[in-house]
PDB file of C-alpha atoms in Angstrom:
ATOM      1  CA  UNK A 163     121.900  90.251 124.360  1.00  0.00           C
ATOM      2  CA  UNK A 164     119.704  92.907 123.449  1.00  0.00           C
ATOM      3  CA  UNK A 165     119.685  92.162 119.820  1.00  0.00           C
ATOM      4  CA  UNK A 166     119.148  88.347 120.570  1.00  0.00           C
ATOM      5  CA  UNK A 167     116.242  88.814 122.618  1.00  0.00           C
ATOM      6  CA  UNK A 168     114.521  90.708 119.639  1.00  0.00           C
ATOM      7  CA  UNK A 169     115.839  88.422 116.987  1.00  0.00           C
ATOM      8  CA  UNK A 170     113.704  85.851 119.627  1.00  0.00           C
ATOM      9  CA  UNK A 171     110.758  88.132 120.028  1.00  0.00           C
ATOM     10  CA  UNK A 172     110.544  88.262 116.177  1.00  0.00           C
ATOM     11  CA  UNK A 173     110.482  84.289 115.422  1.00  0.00           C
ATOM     12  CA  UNK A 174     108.015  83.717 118.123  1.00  0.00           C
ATOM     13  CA  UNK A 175     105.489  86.450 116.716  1.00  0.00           C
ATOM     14  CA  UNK A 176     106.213  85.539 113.288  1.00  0.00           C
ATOM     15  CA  UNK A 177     104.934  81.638 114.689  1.00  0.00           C
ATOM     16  CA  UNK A 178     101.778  83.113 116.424  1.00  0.00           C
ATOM     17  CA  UNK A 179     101.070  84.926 112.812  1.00  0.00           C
ATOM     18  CA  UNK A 180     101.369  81.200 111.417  1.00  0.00           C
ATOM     19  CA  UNK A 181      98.959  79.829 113.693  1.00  0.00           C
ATOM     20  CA  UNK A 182      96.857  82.455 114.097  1.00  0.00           C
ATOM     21  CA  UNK A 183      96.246  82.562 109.999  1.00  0.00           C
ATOM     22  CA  UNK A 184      95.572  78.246 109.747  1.00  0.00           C
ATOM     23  CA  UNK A 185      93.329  77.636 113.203  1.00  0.00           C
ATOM     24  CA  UNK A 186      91.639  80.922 112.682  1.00  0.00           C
ATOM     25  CA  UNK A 187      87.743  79.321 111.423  1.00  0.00           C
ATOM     26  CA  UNK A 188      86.879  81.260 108.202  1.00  0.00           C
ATOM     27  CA  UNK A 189      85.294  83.845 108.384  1.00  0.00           C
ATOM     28  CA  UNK A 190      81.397  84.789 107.240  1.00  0.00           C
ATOM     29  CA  UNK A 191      81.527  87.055 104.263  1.00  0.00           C
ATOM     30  CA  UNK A 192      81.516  90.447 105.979  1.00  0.00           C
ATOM     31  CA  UNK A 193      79.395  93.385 104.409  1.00  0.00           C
ATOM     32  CA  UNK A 194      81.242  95.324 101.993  1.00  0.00           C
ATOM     33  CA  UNK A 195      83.781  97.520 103.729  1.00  0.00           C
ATOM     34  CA  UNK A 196      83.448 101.531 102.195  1.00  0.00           C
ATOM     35  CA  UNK A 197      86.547 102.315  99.910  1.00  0.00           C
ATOM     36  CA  UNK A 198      87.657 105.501 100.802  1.00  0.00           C
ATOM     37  CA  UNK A 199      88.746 107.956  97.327  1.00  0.00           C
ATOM     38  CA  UNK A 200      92.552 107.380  96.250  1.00  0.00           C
ATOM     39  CA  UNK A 201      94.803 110.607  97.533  1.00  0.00           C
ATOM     40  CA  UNK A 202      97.778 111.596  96.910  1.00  0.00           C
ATOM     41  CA  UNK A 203     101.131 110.759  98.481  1.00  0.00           C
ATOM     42  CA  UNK A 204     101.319 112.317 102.258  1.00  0.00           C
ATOM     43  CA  UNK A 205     104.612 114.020 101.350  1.00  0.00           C
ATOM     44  CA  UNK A 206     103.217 116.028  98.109  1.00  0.00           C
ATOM     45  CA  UNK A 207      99.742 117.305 100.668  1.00  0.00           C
ATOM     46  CA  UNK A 208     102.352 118.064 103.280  1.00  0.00           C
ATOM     47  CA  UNK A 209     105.751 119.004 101.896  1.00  0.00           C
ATOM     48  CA  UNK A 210     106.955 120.930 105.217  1.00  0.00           C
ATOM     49  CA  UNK A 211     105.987 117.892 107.282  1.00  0.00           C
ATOM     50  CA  UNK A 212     105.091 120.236 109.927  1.00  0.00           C
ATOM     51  CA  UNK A 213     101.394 119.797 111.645  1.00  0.00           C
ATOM     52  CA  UNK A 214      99.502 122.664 112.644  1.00  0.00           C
ATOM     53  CA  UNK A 215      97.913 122.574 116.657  1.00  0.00           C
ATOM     54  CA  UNK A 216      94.978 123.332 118.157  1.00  0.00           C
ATOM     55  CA  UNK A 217      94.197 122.709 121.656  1.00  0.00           C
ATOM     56  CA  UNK A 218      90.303 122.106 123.107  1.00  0.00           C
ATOM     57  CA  UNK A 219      89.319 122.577 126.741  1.00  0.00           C
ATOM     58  CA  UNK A 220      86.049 122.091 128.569  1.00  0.00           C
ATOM     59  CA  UNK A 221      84.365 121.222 131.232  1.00  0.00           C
ATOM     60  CA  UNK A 222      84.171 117.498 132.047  1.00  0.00           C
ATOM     61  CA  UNK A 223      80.599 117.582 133.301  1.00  0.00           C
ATOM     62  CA  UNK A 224      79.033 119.308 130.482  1.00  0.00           C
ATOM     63  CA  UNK A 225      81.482 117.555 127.754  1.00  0.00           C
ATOM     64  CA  UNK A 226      79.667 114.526 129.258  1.00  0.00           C
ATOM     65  CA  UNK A 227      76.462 116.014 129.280  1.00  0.00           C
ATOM     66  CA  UNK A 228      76.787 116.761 125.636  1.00  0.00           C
ATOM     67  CA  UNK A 229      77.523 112.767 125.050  1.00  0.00           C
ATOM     68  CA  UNK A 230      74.586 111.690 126.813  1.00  0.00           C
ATOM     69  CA  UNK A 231      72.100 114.210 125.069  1.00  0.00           C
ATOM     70  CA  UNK A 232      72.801 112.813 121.997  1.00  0.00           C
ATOM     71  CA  UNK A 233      72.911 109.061 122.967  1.00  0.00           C
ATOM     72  CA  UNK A 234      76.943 108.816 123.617  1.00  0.00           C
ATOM     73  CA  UNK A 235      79.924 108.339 125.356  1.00  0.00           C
ATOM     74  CA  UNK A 236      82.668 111.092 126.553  1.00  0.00           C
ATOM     75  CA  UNK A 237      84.817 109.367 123.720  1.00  0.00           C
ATOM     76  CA  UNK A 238      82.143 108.297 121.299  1.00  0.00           C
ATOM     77  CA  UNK A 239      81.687 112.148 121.267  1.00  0.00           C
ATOM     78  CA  UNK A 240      85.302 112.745 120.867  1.00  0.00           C
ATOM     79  CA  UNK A 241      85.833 110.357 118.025  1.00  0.00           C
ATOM     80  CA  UNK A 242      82.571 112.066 116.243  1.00  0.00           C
ATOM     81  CA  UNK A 243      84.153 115.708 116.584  1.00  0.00           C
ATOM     82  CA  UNK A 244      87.664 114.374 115.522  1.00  0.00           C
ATOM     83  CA  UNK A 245      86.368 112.750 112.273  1.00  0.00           C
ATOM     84  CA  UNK A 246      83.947 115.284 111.764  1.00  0.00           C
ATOM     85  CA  UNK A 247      87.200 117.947 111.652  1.00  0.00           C
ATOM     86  CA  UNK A 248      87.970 115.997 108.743  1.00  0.00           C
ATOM     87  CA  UNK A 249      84.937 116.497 106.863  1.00  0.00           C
ATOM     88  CA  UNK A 250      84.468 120.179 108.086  1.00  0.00           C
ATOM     89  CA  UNK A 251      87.918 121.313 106.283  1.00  0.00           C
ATOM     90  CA  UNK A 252      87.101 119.685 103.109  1.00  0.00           C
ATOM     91  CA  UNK A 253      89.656 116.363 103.292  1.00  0.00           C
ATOM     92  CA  UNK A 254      86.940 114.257 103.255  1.00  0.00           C
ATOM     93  CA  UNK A 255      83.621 115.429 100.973  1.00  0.00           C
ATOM     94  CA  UNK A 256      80.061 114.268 102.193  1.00  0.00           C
ATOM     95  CA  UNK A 257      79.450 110.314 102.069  1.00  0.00           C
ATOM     96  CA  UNK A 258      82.928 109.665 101.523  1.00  0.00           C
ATOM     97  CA  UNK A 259      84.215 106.756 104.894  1.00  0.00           C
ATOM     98  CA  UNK A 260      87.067 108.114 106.645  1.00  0.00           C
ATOM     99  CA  UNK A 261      89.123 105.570 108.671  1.00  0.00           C
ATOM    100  CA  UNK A 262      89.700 106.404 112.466  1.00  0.00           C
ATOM    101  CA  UNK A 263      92.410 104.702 114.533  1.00  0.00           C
ATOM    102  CA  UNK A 264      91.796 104.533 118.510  1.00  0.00           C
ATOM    103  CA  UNK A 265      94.448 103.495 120.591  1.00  0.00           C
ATOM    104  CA  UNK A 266      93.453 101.097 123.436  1.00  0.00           C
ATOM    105  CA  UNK A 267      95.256  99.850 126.741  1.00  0.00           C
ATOM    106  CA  UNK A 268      96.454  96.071 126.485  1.00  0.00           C
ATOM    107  CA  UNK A 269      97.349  96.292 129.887  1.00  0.00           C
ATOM    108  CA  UNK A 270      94.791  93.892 131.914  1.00  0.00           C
ATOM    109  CA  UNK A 271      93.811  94.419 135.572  1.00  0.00           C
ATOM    110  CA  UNK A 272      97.278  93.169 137.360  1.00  0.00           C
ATOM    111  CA  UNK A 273      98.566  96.284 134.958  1.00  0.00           C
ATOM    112  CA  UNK A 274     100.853  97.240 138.574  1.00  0.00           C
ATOM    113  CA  UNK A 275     102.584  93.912 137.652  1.00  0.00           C
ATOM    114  CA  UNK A 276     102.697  94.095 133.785  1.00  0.00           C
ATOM    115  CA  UNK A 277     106.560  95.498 132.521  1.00  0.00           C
ATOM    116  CA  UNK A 278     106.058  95.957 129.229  1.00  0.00           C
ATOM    117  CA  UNK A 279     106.876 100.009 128.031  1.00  0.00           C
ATOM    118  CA  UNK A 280     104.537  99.904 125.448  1.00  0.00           C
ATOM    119  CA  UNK A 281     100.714  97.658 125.901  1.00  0.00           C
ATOM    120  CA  UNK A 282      98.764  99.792 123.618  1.00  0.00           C
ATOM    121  CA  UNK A 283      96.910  98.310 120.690  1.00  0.00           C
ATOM    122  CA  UNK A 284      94.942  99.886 118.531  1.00  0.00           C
ATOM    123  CA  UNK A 285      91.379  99.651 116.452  1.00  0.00           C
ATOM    124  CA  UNK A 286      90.296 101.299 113.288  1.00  0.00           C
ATOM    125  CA  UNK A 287      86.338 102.434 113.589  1.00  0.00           C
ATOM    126  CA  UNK A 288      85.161 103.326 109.808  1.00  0.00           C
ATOM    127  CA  UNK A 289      82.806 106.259 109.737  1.00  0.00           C
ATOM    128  CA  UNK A 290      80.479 106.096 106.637  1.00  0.00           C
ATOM    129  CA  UNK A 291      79.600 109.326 106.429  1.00  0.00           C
ATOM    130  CA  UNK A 292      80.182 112.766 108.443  1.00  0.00           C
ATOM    131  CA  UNK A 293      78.730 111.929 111.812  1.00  0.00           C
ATOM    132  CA  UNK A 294      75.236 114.096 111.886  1.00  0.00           C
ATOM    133  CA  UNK A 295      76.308 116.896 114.109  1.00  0.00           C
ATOM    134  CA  UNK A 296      73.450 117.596 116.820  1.00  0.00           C
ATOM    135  CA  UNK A 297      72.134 113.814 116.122  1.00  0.00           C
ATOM    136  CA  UNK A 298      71.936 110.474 117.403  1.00  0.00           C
ATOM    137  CA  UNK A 299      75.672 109.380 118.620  1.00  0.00           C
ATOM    138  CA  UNK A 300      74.173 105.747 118.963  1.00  0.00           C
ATOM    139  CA  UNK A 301      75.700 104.256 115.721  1.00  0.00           C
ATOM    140  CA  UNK A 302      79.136 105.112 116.183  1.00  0.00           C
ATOM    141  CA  UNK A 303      78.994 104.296 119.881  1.00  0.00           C
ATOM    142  CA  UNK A 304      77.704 101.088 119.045  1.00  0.00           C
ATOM    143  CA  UNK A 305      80.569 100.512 116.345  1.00  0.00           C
ATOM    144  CA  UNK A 306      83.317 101.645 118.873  1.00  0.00           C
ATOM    145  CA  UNK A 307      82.250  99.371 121.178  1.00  0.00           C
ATOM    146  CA  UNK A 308      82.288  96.586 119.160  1.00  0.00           C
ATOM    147  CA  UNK A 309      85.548  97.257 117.851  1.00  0.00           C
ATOM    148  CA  UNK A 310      86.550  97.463 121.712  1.00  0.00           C
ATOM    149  CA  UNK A 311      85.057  94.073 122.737  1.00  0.00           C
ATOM    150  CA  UNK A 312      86.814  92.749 120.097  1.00  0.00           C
ATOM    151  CA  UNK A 313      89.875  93.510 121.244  1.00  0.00           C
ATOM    152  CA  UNK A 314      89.146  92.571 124.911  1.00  0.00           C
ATOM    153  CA  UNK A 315      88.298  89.108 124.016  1.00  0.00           C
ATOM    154  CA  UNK A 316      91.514  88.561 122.771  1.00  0.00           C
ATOM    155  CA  UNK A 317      90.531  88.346 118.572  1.00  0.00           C
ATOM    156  CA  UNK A 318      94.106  89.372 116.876  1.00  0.00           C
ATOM    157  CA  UNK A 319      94.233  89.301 113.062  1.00  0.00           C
ATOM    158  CA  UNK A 320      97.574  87.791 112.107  1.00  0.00           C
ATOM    159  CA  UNK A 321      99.649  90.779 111.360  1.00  0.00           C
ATOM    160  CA  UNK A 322      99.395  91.718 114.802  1.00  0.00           C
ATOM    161  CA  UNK A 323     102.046  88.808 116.319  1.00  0.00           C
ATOM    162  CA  UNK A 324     104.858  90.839 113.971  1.00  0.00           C
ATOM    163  CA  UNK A 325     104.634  93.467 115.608  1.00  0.00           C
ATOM    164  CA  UNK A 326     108.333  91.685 117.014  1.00  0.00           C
ATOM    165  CA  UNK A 327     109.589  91.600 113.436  1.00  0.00           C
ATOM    166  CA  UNK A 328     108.755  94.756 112.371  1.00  0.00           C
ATOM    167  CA  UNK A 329     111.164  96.127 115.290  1.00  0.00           C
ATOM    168  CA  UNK A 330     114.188  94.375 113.675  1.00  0.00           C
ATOM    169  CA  UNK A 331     113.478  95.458 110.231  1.00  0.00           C
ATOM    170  CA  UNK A 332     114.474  98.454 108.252  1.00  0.00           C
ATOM    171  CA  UNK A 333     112.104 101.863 109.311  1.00  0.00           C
ATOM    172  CA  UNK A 334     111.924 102.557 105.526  1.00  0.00           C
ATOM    173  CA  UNK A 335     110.637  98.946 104.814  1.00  0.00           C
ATOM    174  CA  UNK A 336     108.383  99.346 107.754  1.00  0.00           C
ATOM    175  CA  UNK A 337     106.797 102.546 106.591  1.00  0.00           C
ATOM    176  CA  UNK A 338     105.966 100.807 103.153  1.00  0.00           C
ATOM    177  CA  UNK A 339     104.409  98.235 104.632  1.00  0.00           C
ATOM    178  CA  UNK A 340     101.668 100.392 107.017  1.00  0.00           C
ATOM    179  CA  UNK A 341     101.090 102.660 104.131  1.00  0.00           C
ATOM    180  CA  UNK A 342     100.527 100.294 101.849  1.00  0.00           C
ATOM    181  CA  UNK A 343      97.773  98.976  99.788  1.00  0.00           C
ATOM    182  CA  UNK A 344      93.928 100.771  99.857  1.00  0.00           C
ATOM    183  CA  UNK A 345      93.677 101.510 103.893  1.00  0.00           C
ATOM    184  CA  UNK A 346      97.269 102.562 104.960  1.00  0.00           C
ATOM    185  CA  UNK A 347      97.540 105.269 107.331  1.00  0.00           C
ATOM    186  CA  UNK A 348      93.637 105.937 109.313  1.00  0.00           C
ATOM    187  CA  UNK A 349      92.474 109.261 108.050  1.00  0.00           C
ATOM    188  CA  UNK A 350      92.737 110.479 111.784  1.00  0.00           C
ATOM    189  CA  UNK A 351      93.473 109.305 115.462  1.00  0.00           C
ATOM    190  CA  UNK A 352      91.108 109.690 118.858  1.00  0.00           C
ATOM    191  CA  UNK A 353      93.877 108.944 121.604  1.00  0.00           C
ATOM    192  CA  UNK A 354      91.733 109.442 124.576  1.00  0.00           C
ATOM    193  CA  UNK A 355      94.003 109.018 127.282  1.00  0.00           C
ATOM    194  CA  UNK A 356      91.783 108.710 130.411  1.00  0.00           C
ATOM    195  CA  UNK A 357      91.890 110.875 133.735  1.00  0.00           C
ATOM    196  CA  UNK A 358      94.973 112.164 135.365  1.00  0.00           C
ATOM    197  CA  UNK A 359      94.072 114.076 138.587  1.00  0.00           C
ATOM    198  CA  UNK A 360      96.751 116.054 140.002  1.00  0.00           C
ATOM    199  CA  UNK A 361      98.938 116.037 136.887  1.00  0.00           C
ATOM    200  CA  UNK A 362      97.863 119.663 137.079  1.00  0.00           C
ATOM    201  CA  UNK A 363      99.355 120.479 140.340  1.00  0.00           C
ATOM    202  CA  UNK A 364     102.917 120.933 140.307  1.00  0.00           C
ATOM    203  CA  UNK A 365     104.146 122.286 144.408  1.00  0.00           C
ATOM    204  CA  UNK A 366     101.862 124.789 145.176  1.00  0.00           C
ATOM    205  CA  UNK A 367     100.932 126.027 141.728  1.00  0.00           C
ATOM    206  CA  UNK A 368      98.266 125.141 140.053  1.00  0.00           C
ATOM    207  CA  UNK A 369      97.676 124.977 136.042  1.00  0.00           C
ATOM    208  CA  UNK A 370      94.186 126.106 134.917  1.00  0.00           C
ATOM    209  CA  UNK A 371      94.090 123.674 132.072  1.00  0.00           C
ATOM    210  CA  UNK A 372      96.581 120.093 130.965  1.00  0.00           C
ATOM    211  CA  UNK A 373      97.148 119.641 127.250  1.00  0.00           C
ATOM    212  CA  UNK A 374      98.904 116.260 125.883  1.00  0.00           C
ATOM    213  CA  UNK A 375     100.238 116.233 122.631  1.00  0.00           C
ATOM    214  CA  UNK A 376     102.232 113.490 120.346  1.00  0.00           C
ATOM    215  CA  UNK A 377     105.189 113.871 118.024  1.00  0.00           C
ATOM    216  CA  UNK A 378     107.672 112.419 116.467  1.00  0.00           C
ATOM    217  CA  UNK A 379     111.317 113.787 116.074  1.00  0.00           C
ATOM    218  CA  UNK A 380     113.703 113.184 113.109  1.00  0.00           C
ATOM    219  CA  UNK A 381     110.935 113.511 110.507  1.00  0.00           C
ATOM    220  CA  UNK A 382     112.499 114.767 107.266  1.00  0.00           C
ATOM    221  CA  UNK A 383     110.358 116.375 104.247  1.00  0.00           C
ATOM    222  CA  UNK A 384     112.007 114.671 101.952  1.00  0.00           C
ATOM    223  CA  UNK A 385     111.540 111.466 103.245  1.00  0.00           C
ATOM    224  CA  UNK A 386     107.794 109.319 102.768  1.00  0.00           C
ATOM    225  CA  UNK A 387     108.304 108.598 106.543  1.00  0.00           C
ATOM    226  CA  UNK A 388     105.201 110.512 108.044  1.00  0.00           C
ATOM    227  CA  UNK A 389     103.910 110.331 111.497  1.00  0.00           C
ATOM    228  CA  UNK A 390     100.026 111.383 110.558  1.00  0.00           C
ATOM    229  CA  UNK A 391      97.127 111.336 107.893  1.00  0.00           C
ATOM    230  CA  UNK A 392      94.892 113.808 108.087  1.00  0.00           C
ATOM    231  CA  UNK A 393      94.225 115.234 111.910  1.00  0.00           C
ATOM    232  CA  UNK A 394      95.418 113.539 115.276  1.00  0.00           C
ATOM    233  CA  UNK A 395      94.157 114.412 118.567  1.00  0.00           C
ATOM    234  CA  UNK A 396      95.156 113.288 122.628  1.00  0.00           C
ATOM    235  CA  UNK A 397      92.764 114.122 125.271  1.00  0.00           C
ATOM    236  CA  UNK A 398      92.856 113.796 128.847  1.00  0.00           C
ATOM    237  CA  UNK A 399      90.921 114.748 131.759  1.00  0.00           C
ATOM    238  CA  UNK A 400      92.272 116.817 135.069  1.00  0.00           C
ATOM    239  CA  UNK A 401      91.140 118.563 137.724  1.00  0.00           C
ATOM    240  CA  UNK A 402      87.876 118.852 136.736  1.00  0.00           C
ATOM    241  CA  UNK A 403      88.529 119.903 132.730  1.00  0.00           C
ATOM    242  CA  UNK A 404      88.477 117.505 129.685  1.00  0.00           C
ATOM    243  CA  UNK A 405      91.387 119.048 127.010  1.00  0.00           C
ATOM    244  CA  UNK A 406      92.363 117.873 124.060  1.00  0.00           C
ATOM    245  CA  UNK A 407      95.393 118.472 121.405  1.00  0.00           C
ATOM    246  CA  UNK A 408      94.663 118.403 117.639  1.00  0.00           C
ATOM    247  CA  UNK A 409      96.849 118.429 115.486  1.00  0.00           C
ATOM    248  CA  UNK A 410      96.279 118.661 111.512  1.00  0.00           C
ATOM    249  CA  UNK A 411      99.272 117.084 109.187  1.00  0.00           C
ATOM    250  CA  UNK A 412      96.971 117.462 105.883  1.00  0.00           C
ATOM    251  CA  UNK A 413      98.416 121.094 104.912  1.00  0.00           C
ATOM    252  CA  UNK A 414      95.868 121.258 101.599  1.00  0.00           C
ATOM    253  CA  UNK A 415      93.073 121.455 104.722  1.00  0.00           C
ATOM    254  CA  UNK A 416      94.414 122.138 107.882  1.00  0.00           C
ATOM    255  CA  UNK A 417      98.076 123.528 107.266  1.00  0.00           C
ATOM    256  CA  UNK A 418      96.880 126.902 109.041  1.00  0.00           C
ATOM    257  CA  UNK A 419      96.269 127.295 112.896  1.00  0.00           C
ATOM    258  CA  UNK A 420      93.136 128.787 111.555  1.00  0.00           C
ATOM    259  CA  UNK A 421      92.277 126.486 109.194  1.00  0.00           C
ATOM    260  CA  UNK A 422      92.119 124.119 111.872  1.00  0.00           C
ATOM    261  CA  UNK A 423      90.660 125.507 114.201  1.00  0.00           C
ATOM    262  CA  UNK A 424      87.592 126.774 112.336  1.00  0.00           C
ATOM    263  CA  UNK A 425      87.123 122.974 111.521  1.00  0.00           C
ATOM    264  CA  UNK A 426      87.220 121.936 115.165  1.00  0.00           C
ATOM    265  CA  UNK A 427      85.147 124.924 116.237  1.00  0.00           C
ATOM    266  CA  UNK A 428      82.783 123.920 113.976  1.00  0.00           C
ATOM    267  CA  UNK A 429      82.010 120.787 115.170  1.00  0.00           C
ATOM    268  CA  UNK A 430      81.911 121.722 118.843  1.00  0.00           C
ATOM    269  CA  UNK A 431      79.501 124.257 118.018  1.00  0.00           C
ATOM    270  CA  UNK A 432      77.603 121.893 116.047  1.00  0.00           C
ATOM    271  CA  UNK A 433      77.172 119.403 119.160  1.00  0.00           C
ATOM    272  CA  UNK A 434      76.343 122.351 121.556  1.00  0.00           C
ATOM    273  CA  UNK A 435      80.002 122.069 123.100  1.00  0.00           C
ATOM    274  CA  UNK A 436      81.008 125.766 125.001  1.00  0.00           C
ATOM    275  CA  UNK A 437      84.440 125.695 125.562  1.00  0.00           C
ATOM    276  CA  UNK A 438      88.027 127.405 124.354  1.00  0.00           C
ATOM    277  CA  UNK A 439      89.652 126.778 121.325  1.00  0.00           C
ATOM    278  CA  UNK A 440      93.336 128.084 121.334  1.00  0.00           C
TER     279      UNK A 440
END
């Protein structure tokens, strides 16, 4: 039954993708996307396949404060430190675009009524150049947001109704297909996972600070199968405090705990952010 229902799942995507790709109206020649420099193979810049962590935490208030000086969001702030992480240990050198995937909630507002385990989609906001720490957050909030109304208004590209097929396919086929060709994997992730009051209360105890962190088990070094690029990073807000997990998969950069976190530290000192970095 089970395997029915996705063999189902997979033919009806795969018809969306058909339609999507012939009534889609062409397209305007778009401005010429930033190629980011060739690297090498995931598996030979990380060959224990084994991500160092950091963890942020701060105050909401004044990690919103922060946005606003500089013309931002909470999360156009958080995307700016996570790709400029990148840039501050070296994976990416001045001018060079990174690529940075954010996860966003499909779920729409009868979300009590919607049964699906997993309504996240996802965008990919290109940053030209290190974000100017201490500047103008305007551009990239601008960018994100456009990248988010896109996805509200319901534009899909094609690939996105396979999401079925991929399911019933072969995880080593799979894997060749999102790395492939000159974008592949984002450089890093901003999963900014919203506000959870009371996940810090647990009976009468209290936690001073909530991390969330992502992983993935069964990943073998010897295997191309990798679950990040460069850096990855969850945040969440609770009680009062905005924290956030990094975690660095690059170990040519950020294969130390220090490594890392002198890259994040430097950008939250950059953008006048006080908080701990553990």
């Amino acid at each position: 039954m089970d395997a029915g229902l996705q063999l189902g799942r997979a033919a009806l995507g795969t018809a969306r993708a058909v339609r999507a790709a012939v009534t889609s109206p062409p397209a305007e020649a778009p401005a010429a996307t930033p190629v980011r420099p060739a690297r090498s193979a995931p598996a030979l810049r990380a060959p224990r396949a084994q991500p160092s962590w950091v963890v942020v935490d701060t105050d909401t208030d004044h990690w919103a404060e922060r946005a606003a000086r500089f013309g931002g969001t909470p999360n156009s702030l958080f995307v700016a430190v996570v790709a400029g992480a990148l840039y501050a240990s070296g994976y990416a050198a001045p001018g060079d675009p990174v690529r940075v995937g954010v996860p966003v909630s499909l779920r729409g507002p009868d979300a009590v009524d919607d049964e699906r385990s997993n309504a996240t989609g996802g965008v990919t906001v290109v940053v030209d150049d290190r974000p100017s720490a201490g500047g103008d957050l305007g551009p990239l909030r601008a960018r994100c947001r456009a990248a988010f109304t896109a996805v509200g208004a319901g534009e899909r590209p094609a690939a996105y109704h396979l999401q079925s097929l991929l399911q019933v396919l072969p995880i080593a086929l799979v894997t060749r297909v999102v790395m492939a060709g000159p974008s592949g994997m984002p450089d890093a992730v901003a999963s900014n996972l919203g506000r959870f009051d009371g996940l810090a209360r647990v009976g009468d105890a209290t936690a001073a600070t909530v991390s969330f962190r992502g992983d993935a088990r069964g990943v073998r070094p010897d295997r191309p199968e990798r679950f990040g690029e460069g850096v990855q990073s969850w945040l969440l807000e609770t009680e009062g405090r905005t924290t956030f997990a990094v975690a660095g998969f690059d170990e040519t950069r950020v294969g130390s705990v220090s490594a890392l976190r002198d890259a994040v530290r430097a950008e939250l000192e950059a953008w006048g952010v006080r908080g701990d970095v553990a």
